[in-house]
mmCIF file of C-alpha atoms in Angstrom:
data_model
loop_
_atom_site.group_PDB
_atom_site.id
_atom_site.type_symbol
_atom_site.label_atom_id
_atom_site.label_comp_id
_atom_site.label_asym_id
_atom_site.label_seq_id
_atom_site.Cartn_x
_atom_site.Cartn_y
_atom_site.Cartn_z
ATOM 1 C CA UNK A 1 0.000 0.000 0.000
ATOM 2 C CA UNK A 2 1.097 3.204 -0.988
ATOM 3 C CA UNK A 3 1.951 5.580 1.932
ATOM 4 C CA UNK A 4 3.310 9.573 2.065
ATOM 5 C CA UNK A 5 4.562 10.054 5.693
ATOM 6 C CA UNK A 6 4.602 13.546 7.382
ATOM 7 C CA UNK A 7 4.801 15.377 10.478
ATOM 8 C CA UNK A 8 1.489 16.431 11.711
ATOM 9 C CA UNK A 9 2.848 19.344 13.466
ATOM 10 C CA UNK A 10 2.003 22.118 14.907
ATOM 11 C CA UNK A 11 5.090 23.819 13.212
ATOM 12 C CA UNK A 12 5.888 26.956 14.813
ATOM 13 C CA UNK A 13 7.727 29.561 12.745
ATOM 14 C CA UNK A 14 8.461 33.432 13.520
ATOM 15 C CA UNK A 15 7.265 35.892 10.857
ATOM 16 C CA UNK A 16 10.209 36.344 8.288
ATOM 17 C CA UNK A 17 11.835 32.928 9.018
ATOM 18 C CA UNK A 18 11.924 29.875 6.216
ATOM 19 C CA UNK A 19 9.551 27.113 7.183
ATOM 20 C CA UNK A 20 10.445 23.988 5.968
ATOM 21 C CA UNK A 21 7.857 20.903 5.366
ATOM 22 C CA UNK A 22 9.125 17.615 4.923
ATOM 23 C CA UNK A 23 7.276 14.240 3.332
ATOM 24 C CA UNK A 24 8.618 10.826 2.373
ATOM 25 C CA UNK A 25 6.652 8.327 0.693
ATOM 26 C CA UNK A 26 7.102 4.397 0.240
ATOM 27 C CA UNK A 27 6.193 3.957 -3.577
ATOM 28 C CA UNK A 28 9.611 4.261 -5.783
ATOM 29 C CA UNK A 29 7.158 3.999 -8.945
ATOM 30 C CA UNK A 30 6.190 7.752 -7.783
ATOM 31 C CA UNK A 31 6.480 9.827 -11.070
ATOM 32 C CA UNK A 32 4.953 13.269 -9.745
ATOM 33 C CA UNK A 33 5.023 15.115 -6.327
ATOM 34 C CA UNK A 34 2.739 18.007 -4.941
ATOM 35 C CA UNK A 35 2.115 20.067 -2.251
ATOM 36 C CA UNK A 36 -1.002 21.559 -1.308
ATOM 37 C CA UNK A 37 -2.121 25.003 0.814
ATOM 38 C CA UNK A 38 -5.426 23.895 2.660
ATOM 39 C CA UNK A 39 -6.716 26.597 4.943
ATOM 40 C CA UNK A 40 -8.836 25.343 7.648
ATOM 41 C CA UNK A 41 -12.622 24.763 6.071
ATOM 42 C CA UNK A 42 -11.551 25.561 2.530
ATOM 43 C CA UNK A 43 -10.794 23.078 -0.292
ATOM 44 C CA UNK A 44 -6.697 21.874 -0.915
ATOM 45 C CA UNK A 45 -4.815 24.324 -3.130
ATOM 46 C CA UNK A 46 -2.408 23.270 -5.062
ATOM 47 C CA UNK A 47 0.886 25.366 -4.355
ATOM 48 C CA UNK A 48 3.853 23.482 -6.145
ATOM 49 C CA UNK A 49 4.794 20.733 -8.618
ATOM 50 C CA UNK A 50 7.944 18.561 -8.758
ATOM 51 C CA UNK A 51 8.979 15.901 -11.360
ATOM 52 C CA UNK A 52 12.555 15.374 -11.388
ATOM 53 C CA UNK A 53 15.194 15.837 -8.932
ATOM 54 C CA UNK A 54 16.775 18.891 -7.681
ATOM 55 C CA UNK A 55 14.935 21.757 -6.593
ATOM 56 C CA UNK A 56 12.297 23.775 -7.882
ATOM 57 C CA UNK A 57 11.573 27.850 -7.024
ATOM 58 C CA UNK A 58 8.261 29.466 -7.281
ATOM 59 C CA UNK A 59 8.571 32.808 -5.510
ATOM 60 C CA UNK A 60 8.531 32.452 -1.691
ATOM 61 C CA UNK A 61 8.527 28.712 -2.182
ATOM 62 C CA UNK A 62 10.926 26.154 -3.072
ATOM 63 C CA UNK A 63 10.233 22.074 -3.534
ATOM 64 C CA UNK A 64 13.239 19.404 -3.439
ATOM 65 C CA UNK A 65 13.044 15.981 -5.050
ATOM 66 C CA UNK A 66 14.960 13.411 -3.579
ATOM 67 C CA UNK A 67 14.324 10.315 -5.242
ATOM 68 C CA UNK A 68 16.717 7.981 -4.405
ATOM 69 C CA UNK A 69 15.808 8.815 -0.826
ATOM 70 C CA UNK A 70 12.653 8.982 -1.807
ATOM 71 C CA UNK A 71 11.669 12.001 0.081
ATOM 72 C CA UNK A 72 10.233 15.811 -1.223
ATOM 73 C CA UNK A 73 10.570 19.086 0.949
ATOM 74 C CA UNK A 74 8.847 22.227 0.589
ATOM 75 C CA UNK A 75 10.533 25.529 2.166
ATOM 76 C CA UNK A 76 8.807 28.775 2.202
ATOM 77 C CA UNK A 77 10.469 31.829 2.791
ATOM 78 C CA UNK A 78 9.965 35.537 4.619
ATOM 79 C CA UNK A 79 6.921 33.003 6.270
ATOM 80 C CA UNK A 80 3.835 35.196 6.843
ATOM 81 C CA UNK A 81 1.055 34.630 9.196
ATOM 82 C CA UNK A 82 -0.943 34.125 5.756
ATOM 83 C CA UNK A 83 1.087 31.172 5.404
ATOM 84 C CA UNK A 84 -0.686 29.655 8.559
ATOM 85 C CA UNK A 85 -2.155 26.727 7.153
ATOM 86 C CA UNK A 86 -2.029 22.775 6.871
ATOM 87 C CA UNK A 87 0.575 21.561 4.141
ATOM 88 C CA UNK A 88 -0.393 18.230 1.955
ATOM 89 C CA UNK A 89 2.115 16.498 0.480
ATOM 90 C CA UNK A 90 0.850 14.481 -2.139
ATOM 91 C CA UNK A 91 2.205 11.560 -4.725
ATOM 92 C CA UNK A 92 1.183 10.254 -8.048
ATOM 93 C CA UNK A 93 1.656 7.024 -9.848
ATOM 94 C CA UNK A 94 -0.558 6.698 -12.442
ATOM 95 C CA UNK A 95 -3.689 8.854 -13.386
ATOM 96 C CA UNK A 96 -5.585 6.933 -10.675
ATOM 97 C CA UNK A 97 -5.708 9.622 -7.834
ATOM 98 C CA UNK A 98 -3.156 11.250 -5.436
ATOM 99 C CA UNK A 99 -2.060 9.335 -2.316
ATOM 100 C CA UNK A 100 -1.824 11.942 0.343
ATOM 101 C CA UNK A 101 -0.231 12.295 3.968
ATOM 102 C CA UNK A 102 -2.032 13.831 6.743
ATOM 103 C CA UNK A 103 -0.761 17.162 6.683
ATOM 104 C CA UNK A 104 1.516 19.224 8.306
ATOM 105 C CA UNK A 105 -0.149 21.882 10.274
ATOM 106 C CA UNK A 106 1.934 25.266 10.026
ATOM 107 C CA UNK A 107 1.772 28.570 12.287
ATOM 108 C CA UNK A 108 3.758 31.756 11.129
ATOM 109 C CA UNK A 109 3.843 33.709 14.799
ATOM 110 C CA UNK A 110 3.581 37.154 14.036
ATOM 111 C CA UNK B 1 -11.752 27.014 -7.494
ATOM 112 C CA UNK B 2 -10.676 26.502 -11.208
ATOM 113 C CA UNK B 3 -13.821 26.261 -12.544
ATOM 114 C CA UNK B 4 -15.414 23.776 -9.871
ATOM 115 C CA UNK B 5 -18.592 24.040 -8.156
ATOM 116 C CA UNK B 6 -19.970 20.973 -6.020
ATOM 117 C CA UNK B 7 -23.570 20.706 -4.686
ATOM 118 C CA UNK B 8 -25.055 20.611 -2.320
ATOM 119 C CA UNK B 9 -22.413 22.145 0.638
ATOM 120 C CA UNK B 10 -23.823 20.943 3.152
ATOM 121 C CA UNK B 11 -26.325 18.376 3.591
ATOM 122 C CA UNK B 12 -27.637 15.921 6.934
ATOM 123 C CA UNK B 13 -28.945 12.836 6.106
ATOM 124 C CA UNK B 14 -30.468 10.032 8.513
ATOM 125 C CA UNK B 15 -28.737 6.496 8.239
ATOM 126 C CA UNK B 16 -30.258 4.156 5.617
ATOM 127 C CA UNK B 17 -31.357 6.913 3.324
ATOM 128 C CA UNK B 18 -29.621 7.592 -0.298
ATOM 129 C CA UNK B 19 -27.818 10.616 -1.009
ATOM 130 C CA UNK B 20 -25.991 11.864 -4.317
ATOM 131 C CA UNK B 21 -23.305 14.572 -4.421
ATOM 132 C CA UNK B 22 -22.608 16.823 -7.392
ATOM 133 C CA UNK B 23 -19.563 17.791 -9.307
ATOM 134 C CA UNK B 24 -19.730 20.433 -12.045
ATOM 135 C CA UNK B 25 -16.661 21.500 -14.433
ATOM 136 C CA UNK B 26 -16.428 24.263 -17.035
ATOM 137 C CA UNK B 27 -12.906 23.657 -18.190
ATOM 138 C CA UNK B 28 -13.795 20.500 -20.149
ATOM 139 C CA UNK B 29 -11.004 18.450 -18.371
ATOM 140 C CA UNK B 30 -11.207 14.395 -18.963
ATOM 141 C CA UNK B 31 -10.418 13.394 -15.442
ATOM 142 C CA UNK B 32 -12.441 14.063 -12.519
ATOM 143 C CA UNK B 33 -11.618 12.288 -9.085
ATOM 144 C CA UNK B 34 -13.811 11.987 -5.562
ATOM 145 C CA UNK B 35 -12.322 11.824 -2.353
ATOM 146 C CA UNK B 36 -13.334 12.569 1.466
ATOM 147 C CA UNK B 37 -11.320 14.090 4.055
ATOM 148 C CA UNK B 38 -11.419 12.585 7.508
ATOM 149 C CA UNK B 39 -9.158 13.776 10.767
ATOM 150 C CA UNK B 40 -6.486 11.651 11.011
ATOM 151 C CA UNK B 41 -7.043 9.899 7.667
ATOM 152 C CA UNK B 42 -5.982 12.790 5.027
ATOM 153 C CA UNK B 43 -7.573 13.004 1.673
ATOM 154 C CA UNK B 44 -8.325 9.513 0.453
ATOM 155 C CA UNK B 45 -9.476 8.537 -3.225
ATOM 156 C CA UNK B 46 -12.983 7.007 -3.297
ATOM 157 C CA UNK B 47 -13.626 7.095 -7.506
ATOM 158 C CA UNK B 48 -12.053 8.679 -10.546
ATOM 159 C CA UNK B 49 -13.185 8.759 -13.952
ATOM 160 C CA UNK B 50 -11.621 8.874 -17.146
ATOM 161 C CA UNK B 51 -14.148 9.799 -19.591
ATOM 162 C CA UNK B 52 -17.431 9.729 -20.452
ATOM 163 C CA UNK B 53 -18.899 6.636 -18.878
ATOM 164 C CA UNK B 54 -15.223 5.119 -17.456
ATOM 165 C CA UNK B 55 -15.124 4.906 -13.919
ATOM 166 C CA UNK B 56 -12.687 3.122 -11.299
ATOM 167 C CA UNK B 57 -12.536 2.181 -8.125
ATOM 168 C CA UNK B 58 -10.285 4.556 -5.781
ATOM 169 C CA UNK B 59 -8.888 3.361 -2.192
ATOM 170 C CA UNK B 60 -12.456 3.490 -0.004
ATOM 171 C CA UNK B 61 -14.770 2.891 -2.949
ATOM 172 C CA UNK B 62 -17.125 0.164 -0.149
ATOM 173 C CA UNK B 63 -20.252 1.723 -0.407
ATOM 174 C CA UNK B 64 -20.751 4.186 -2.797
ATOM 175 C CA UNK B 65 -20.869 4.447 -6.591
ATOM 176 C CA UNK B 66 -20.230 6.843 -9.226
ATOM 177 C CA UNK B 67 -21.148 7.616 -12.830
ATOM 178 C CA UNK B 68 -20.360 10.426 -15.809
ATOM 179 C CA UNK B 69 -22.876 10.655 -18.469
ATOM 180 C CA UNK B 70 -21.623 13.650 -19.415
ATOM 181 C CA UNK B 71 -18.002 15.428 -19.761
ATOM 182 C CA UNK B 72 -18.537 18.053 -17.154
ATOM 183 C CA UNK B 73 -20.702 16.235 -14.712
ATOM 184 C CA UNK B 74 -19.582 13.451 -11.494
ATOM 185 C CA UNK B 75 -21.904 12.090 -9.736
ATOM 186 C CA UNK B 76 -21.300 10.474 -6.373
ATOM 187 C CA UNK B 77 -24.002 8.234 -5.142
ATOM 188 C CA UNK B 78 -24.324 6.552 -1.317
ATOM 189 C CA UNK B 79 -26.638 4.100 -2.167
ATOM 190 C CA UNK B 80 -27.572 3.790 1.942
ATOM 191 C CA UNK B 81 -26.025 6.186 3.907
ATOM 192 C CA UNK B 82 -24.166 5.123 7.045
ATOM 193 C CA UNK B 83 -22.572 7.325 10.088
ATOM 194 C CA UNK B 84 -18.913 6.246 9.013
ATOM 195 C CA UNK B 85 -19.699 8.467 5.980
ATOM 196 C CA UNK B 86 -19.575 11.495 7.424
ATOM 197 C CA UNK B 87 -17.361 13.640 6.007
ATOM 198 C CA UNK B 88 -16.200 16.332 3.877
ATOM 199 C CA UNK B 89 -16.070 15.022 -0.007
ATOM 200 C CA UNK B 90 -13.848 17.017 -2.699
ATOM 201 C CA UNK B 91 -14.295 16.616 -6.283
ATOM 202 C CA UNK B 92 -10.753 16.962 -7.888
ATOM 203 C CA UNK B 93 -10.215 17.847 -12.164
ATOM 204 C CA UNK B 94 -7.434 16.763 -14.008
ATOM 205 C CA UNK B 95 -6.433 17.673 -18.135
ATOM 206 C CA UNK B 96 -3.941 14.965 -18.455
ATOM 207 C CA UNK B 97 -3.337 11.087 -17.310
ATOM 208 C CA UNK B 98 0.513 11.862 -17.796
ATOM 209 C CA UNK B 99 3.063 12.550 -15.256
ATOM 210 C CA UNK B 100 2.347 15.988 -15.050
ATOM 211 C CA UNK B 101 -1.209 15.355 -13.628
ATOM 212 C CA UNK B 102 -2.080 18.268 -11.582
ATOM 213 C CA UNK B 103 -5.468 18.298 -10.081
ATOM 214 C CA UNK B 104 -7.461 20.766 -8.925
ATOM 215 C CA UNK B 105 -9.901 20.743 -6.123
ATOM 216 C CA UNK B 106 -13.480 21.875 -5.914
ATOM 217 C CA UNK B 107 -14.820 23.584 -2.766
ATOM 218 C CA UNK B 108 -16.243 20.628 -1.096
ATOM 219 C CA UNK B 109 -19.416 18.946 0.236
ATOM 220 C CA UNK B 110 -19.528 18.294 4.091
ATOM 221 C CA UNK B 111 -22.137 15.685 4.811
ATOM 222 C CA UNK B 112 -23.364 14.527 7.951
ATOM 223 C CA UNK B 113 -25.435 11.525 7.922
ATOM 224 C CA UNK B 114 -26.903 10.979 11.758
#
C-alpha cells in the first residue's frame, strides 16, 4: 500500500523565518510530487509541482526531489502569518488519484 | 476554485437513506476524481473517472458508486447512507493522465449523515 509520511505538526515559525515541510513516501514507482495550501474549512490548493530531482523555485517557495531517498521538501520563505495553514504532500503514480499524507499543520507567529 | 462548483455544501442525512453529491466543471477536463477528508485519515481517493462513462474504483470505494454521463458532470451516489460516511467530499479535475497530472480541487461537500 502506498503511503506519504509527514509530520502532523504544529510547526511553529516566527514571521520572516523559512519554514520547511518535509514528506517521504514508500512507492519508488512515484512519477509526480505536490504540495497543497489547505486553509482550515476551505478546499486543498495546489501550491507546487515537482517531477525530477533537484529543486524547484516558485517565488517564496521552493520544492526538493529526492528520489533515491525517496523524500520531497517544501521551504517557504519571509513566512507570513498568511502562510498559517495545513501543508499536503501528495504523490502520483498513475492517473488513478493522489495518495496523500495527513498534513503538516503550520503557524507563522507574528 | 478553477472552474469547480460541487452541490449541495452541506447536507444531513439520517442512516439508511440515499444521497448523491454533485460535481460540475467548465474547463472540459477528462479526469475528474472523488475523495473525502477525515481527521487523522488525510484526503483519500474514493472514484475517478476517465471519460465519459469510465469509472474506477479509488482506495475506499465500499459503499458508494459513481457515474459520468456527461463530460462536465460526477456524480457520487451513497446508495444507503451510514454514520462512518460522514465527512467532507472534494471533487478533484485533471487535463492529463501523464506525469504531469495536476489536479485541482473543488470547494467541497460536508455531509453529515446521523
Amino acid at each position: 500500500q502506498k503511503e506519504v509520511e509527514q509530520n502532523s505538526g504544529p510547526l511553529s515559525v516566527p514571521e520572516g523565518a523559512i519554514a520547511s515541510l518535509n514528506c517521504t513516501y514508500s512507492d519508488r514507482g512515484s512519477q509526480s510530487f505536490f504540495w497543497y495550501r489547505q486553509y482550515s474549512g476551505k478546499s486543498p490548493e495546489l501550491i507546487m509541482s515537482i517531477y525530477s530531482n533537484g529543486d524547484k523555485e516558485d517565488g517564496r517557495f521552493t520544492a526538493e526531489l529526492n528520489k533515491a531517498s525517496q523524500y520531497v521538501s517544501l521551504l517557504i520563505r519571509d513566512s507570513q502569518p498568511s502562510d498559517s495553514a495545513t501543508y499536503l504532500c501528495a504523490v502520483l503514480e498513475r492517473a488513478d488519484g493522489l495518495t496523500f499524507g495527513k498534513g503538516t499543520h503550520l503557524i507563522i507567529q507574528p | 476554485d478553477a472552474g469547480i462548483t460541487q452541490s449541495p455544501r452541506h447536507k444531513v442525512t439520517e442512516t439508511g437513506t440515499p444521497v448523491t453529491l454533485r460535481c460540475h466543471q467548465t474547463e472540459n477536463h477528462r479526469y475528474m476524481y472523488w475523495y473525502r477528508q477525515d481527521p487523522g485519515h488525510g484526503l483519500r481517493l474514493i472514484h475517478y473517472s476517465y471519460g465519459v462513462k469510465d469509472t474506477d474504483k479509488g482506495e475506499v470505494s465500499d459503499g458508494y458508486s459513481v457515474s459520468r454521463s456527461k463530460t462536465e458532470d460526477f456524480l457520487l451516489t451513497l446508495e444507503s447512507a451510514t454514520s462512518s460516511q460522514t465527512s467532507v467530499y472534494f471533487c478533484a479535475i485533471s487535463e492529463s493522465d501523464t506525469s504531469y497530472n495536476e489536479q485541482f480541487f473543488g470547494p467541497g461537500t460536508r455531509l453529515t449523515v446521523l
